[in-house]
mmCIF file of N, CA and C in Angstrom:
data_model
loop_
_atom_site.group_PDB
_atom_site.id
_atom_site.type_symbol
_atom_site.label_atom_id
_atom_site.label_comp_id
_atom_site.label_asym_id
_atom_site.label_seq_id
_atom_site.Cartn_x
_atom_site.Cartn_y
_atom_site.Cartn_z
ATOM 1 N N UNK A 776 -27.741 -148.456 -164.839
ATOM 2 C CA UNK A 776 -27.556 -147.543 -165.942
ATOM 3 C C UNK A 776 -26.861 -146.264 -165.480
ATOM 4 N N UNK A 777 -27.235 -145.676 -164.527
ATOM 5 C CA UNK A 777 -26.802 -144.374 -163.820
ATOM 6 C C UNK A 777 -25.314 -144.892 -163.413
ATOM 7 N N UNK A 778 -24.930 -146.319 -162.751
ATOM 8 C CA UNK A 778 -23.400 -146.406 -162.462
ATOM 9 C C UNK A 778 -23.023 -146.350 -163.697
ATOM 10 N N UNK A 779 -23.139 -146.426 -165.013
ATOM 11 C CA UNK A 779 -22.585 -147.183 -165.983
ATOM 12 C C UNK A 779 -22.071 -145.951 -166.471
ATOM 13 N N UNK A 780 -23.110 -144.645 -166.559
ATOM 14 C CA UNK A 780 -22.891 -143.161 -167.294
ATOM 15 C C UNK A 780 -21.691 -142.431 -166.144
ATOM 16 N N UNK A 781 -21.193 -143.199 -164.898
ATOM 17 C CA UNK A 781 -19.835 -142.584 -164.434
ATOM 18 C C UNK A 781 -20.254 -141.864 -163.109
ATOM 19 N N UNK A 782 -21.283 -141.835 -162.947
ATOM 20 C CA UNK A 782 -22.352 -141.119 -161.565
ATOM 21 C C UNK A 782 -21.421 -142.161 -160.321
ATOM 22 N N UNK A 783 -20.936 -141.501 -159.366
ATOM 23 C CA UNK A 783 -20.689 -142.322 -157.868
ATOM 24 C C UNK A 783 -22.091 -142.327 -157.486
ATOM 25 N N UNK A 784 -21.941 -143.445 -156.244
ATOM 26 C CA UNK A 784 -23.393 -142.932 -155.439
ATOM 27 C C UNK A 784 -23.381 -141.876 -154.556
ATOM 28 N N UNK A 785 -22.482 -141.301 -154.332
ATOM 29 C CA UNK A 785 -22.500 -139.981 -153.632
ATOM 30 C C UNK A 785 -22.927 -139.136 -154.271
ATOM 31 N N UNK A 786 -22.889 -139.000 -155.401
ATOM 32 C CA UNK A 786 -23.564 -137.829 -156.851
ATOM 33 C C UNK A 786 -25.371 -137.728 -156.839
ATOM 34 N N UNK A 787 -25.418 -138.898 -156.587
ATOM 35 C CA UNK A 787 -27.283 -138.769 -156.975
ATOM 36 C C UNK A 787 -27.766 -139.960 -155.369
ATOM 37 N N UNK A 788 -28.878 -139.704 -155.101
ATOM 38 C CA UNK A 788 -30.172 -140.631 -154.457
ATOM 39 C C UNK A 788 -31.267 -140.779 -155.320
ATOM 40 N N UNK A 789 -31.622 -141.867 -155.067
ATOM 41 C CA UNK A 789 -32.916 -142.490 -156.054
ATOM 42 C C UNK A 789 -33.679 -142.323 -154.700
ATOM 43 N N UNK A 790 -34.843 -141.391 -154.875
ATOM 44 C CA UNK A 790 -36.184 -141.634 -154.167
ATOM 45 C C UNK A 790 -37.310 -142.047 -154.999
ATOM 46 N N UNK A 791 -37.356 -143.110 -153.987
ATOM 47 C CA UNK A 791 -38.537 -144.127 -154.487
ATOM 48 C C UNK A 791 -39.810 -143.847 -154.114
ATOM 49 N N UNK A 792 -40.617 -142.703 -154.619
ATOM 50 C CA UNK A 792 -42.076 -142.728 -153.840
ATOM 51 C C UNK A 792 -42.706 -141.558 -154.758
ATOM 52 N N UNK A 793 -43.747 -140.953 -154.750
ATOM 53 C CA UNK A 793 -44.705 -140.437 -155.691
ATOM 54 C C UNK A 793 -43.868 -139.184 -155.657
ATOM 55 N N UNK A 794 -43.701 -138.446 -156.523
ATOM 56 C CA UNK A 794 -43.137 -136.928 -156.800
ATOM 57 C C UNK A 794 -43.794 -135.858 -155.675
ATOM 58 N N UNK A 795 -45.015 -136.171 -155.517
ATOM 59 C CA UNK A 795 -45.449 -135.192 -154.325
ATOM 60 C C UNK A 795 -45.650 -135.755 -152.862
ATOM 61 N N UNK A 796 -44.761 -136.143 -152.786
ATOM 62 C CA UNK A 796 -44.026 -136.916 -151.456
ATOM 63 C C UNK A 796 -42.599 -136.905 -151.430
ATOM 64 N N UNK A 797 -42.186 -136.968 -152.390
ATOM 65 C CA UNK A 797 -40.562 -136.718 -152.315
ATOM 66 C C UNK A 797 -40.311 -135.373 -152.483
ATOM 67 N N UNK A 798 -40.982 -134.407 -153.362
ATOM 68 C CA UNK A 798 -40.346 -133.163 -153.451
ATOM 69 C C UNK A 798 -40.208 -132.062 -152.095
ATOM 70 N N UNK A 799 -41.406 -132.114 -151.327
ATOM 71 C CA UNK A 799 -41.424 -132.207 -150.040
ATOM 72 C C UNK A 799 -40.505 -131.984 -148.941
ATOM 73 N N UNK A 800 -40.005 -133.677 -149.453
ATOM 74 C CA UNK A 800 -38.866 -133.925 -148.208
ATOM 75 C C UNK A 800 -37.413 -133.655 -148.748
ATOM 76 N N UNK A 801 -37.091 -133.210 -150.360
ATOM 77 C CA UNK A 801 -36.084 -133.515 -150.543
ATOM 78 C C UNK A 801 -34.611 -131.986 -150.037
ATOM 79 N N UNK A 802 -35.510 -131.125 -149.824
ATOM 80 C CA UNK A 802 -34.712 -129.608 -148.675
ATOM 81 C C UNK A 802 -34.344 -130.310 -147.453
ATOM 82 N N UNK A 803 -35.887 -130.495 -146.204
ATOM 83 C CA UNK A 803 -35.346 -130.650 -145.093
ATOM 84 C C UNK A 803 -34.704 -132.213 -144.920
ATOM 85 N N UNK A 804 -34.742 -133.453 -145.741
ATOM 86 C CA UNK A 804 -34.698 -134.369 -145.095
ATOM 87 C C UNK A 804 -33.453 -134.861 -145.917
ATOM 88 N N UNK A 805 -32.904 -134.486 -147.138
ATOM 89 C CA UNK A 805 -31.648 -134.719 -148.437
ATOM 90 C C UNK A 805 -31.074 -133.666 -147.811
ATOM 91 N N UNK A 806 -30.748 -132.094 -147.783
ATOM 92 C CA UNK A 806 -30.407 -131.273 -147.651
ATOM 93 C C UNK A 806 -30.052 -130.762 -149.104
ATOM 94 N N UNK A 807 -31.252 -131.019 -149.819
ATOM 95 C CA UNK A 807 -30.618 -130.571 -151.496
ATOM 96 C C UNK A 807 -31.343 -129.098 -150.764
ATOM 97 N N UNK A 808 -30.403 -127.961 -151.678
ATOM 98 C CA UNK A 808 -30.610 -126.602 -151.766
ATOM 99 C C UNK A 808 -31.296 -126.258 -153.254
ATOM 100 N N UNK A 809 -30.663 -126.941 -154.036
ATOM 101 C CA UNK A 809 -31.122 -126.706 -155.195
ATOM 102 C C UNK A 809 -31.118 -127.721 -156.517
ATOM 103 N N UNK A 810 -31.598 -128.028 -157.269
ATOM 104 C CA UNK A 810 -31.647 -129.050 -158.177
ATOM 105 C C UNK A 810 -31.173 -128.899 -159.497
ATOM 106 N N UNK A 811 -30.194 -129.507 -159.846
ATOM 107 C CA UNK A 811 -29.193 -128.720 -161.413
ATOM 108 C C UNK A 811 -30.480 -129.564 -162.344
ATOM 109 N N UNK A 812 -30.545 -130.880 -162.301
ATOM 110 C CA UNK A 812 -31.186 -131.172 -163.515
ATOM 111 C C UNK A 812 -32.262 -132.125 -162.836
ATOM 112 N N UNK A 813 -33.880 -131.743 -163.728
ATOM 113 C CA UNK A 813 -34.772 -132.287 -163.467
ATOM 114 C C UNK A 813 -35.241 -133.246 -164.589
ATOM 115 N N UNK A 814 -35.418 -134.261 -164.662
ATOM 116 C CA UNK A 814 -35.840 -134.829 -165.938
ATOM 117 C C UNK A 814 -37.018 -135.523 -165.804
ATOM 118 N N UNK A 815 -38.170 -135.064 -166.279
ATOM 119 C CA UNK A 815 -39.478 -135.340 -166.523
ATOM 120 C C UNK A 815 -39.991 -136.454 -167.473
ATOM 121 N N UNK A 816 -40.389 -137.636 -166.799
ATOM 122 C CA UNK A 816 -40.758 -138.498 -167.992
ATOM 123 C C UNK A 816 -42.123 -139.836 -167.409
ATOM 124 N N UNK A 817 -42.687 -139.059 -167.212
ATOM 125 C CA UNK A 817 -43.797 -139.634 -166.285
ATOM 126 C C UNK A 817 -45.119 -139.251 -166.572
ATOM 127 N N UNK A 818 -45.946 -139.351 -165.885
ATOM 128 C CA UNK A 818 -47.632 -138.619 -166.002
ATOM 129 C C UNK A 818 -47.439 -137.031 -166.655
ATOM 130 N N UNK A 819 -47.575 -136.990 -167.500
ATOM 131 C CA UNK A 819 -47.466 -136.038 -168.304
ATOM 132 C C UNK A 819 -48.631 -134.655 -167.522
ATOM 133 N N UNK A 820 -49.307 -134.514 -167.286
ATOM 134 C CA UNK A 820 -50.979 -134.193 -166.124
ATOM 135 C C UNK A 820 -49.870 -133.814 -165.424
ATOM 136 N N UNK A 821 -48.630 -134.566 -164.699
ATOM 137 C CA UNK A 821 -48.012 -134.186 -163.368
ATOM 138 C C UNK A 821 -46.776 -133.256 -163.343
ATOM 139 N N UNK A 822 -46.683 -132.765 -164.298
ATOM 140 C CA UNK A 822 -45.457 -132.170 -164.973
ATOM 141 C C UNK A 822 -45.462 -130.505 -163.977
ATOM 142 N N UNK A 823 -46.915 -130.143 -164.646
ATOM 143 C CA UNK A 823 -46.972 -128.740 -164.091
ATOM 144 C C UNK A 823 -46.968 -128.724 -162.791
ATOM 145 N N UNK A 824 -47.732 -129.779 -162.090
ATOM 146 C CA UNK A 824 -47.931 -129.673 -160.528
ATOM 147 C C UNK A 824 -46.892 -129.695 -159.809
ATOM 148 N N UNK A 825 -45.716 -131.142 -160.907
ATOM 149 C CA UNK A 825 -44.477 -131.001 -160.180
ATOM 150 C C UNK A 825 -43.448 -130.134 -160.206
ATOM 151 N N UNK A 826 -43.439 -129.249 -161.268
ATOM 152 C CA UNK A 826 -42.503 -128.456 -161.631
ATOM 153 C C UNK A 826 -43.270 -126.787 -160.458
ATOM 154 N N UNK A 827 -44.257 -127.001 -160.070
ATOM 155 C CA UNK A 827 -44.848 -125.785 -158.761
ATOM 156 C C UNK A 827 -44.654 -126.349 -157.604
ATOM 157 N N UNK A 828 -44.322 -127.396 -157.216
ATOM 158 C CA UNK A 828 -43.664 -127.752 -156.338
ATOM 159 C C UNK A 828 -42.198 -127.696 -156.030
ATOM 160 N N UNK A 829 -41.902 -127.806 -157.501
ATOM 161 C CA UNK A 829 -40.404 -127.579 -157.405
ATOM 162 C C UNK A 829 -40.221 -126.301 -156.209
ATOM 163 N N UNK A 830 -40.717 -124.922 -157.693
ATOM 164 C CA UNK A 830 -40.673 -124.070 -157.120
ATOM 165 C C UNK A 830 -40.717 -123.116 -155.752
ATOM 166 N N UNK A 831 -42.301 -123.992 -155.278
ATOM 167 C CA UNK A 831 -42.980 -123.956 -154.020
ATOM 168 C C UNK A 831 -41.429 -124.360 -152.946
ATOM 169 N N UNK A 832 -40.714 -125.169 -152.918
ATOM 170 C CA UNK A 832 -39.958 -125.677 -152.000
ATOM 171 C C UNK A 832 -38.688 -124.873 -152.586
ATOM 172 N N UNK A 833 -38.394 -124.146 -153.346
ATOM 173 C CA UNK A 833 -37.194 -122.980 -153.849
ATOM 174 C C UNK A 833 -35.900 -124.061 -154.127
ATOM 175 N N UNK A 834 -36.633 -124.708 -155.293
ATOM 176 C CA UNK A 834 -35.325 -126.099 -155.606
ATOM 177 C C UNK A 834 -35.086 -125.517 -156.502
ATOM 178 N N UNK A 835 -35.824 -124.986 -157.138
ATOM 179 C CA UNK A 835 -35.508 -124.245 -158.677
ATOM 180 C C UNK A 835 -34.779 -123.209 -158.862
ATOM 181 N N UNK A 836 -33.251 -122.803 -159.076
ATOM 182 C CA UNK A 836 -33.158 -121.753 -159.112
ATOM 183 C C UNK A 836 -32.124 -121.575 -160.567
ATOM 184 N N UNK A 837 -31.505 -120.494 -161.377
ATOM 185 C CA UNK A 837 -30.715 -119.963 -161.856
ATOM 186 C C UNK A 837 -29.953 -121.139 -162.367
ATOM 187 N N UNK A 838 -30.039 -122.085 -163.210
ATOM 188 C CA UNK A 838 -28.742 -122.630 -164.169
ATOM 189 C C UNK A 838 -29.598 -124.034 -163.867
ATOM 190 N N UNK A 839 -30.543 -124.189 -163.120
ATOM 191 C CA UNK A 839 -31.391 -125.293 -163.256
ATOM 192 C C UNK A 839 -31.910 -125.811 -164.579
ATOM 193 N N UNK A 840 -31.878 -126.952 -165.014
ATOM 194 C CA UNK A 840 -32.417 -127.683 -165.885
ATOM 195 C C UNK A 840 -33.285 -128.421 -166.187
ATOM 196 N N UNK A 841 -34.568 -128.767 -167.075
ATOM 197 C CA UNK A 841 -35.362 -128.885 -167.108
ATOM 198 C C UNK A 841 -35.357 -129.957 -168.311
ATOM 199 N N UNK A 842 -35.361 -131.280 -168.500
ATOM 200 C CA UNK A 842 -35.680 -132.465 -169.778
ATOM 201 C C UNK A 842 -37.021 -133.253 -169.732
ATOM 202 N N UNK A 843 -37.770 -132.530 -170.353
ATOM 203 C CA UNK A 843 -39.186 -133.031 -170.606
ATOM 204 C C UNK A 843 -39.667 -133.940 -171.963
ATOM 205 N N UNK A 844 -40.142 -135.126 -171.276
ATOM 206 C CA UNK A 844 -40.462 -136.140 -172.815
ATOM 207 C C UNK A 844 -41.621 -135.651 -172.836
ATOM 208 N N UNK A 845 -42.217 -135.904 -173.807
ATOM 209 C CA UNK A 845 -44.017 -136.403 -174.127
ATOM 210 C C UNK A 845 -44.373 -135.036 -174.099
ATOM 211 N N UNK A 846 -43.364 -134.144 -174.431
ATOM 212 C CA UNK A 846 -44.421 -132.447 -174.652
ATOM 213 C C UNK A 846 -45.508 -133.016 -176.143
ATOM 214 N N UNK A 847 -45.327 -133.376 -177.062
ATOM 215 C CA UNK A 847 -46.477 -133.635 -177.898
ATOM 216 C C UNK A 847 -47.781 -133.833 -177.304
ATOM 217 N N UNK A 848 -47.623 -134.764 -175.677
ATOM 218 C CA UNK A 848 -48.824 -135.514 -175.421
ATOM 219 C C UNK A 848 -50.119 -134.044 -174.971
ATOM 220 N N UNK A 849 -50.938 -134.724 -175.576
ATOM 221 C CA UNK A 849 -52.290 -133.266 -175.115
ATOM 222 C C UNK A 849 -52.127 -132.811 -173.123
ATOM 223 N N UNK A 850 -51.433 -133.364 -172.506
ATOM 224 C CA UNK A 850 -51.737 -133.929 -171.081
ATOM 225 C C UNK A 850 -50.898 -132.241 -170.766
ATOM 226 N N UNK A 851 -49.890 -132.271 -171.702
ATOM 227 C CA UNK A 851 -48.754 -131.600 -171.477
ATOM 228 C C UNK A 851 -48.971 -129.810 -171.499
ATOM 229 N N UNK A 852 -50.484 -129.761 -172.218
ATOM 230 C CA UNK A 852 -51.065 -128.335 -172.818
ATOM 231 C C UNK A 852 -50.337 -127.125 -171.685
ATOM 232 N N UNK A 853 -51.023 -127.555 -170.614
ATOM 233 C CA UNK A 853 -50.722 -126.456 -169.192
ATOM 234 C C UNK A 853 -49.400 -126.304 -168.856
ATOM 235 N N UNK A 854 -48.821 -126.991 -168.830
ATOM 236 C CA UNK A 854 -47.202 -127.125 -168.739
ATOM 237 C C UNK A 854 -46.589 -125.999 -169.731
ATOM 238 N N UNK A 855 -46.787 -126.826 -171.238
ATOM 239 C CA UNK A 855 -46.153 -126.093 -171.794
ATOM 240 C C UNK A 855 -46.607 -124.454 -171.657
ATOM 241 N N UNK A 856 -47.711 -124.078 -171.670
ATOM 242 C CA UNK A 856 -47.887 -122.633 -171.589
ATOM 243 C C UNK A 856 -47.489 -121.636 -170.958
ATOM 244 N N UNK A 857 -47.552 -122.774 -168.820
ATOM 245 C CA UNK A 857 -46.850 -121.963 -167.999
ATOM 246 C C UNK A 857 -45.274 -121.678 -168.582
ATOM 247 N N UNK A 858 -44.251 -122.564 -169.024
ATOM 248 C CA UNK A 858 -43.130 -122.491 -169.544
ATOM 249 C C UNK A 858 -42.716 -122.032 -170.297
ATOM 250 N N UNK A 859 -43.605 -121.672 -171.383
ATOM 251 C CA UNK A 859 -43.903 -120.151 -172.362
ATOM 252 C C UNK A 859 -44.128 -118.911 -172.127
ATOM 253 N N UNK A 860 -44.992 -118.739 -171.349
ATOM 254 C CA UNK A 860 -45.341 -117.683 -170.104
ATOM 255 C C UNK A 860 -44.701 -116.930 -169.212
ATOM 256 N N UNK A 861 -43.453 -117.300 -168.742
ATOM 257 C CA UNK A 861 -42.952 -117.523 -167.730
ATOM 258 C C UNK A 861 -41.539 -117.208 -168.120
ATOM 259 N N UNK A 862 -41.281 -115.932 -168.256
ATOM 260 C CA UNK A 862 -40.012 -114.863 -168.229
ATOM 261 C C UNK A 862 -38.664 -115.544 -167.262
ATOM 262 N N UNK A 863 -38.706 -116.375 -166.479
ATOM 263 C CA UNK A 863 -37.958 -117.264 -165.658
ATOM 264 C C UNK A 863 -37.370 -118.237 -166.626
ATOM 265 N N UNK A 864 -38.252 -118.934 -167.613
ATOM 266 C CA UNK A 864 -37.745 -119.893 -167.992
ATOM 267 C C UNK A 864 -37.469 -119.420 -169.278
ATOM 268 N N UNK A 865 -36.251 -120.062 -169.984
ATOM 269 C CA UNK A 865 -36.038 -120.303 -171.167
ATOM 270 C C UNK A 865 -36.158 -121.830 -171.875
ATOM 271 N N UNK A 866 -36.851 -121.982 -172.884
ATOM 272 C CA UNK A 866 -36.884 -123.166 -173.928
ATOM 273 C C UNK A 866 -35.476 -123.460 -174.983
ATOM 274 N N UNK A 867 -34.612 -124.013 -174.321
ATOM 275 C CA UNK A 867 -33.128 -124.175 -175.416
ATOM 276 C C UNK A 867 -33.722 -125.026 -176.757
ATOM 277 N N UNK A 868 -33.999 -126.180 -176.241
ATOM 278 C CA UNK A 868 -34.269 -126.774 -177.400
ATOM 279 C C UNK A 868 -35.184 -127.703 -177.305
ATOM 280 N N UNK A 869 -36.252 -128.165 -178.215
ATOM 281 C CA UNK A 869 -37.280 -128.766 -178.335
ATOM 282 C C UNK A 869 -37.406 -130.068 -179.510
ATOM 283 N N UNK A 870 -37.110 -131.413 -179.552
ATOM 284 C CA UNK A 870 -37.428 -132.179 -180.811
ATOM 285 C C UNK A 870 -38.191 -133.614 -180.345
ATOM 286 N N UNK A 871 -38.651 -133.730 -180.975
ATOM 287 C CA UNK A 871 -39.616 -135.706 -181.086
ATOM 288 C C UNK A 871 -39.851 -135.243 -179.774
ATOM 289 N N UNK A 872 -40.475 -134.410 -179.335
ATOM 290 C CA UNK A 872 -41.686 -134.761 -178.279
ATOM 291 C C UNK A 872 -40.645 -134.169 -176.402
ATOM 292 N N UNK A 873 -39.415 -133.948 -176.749
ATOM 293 C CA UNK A 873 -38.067 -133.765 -175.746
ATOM 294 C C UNK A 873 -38.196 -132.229 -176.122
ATOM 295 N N UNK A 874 -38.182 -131.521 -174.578
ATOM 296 C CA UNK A 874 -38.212 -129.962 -174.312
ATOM 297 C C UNK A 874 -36.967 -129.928 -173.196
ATOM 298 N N UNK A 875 -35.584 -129.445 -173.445
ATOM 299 C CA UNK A 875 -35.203 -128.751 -172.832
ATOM 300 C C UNK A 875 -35.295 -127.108 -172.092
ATOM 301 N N UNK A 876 -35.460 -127.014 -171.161
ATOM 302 C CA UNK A 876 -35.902 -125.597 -170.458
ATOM 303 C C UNK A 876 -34.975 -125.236 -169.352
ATOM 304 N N UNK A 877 -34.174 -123.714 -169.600
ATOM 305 C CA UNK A 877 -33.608 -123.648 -168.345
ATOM 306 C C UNK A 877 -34.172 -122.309 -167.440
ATOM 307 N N UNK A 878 -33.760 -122.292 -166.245
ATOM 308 C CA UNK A 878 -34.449 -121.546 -165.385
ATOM 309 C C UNK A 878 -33.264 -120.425 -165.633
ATOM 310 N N UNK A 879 -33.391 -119.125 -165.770
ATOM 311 C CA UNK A 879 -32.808 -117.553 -166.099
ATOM 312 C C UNK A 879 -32.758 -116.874 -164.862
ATOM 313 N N UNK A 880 -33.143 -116.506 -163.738
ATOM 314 C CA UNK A 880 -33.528 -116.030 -163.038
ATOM 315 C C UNK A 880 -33.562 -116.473 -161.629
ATOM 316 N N UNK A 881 -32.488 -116.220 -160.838
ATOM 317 C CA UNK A 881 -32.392 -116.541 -159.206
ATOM 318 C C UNK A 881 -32.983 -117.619 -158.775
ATOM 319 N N UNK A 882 -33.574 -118.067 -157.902
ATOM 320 C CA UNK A 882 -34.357 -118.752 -156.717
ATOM 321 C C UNK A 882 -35.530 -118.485 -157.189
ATOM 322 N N UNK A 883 -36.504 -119.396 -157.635
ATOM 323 C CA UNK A 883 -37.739 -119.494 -157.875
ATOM 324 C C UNK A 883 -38.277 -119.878 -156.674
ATOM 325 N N UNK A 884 -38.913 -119.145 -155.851
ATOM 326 C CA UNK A 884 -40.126 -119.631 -154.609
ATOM 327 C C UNK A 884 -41.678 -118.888 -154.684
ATOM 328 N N UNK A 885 -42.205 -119.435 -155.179
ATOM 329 C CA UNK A 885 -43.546 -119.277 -154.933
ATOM 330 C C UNK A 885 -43.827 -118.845 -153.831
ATOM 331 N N UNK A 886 -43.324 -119.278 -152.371
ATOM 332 C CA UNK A 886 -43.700 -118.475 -151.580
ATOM 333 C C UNK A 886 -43.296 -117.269 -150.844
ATOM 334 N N UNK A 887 -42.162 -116.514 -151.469
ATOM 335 C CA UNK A 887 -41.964 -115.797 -150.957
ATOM 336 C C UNK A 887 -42.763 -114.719 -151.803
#
């Protein structure tokens, strides 16, 4: 599907393994600096943890993108609030349950 939408394989890697195992490795061991588009469509519960990981590892920064399904689902409550909350992010557009969100604001790192 991804060859079909015009993607080379030089454009993207598919990591195959739990979100908090790949996000991890994907700085020192990909050499991604930063992540243009994230698209969320999984354990809904894992949204927030993964999207503070993002951060935590400073993938998130300034023109980053954010496509979230299943915001309706109750799972999603914490998520959405931090993303409401959160002067960094902007909400573009929201319909049937799909939240676009972009990041406003530099390099998101939690740990610095």
């Amino acid at each position: 599907m991804i060859l079909v939408a015009g993607f080379k394989h030089s454009q993207f890697q598919m990591l195959i393994s739990p979100s908090s195992a790949a996000i991890p490795r994907m700085r020192a061991e990909l050499g991604v600096r930063a992540v243009g588009l994230v698209l969320m469509d999984h354990d809904v519960e894992q949204y927030l943890p993964d999207l503070q990981a993002l951060e935590q590892e400073g993938l998130v920064s300034t023109g980053s993108v954010l496509l979230v399904n299943n915001t309706h689902a109750q799972g999603a409550r914490d998520f959405l609030r931090y993303i409401h909350s959160n002067p960094r992010y902007s909400v573009h557009s929201q319909r049937h349950g799909m939240l676009e969100v972009q990041c406003q604001q530099g390099s998101i790192d939690g740990t610095r």
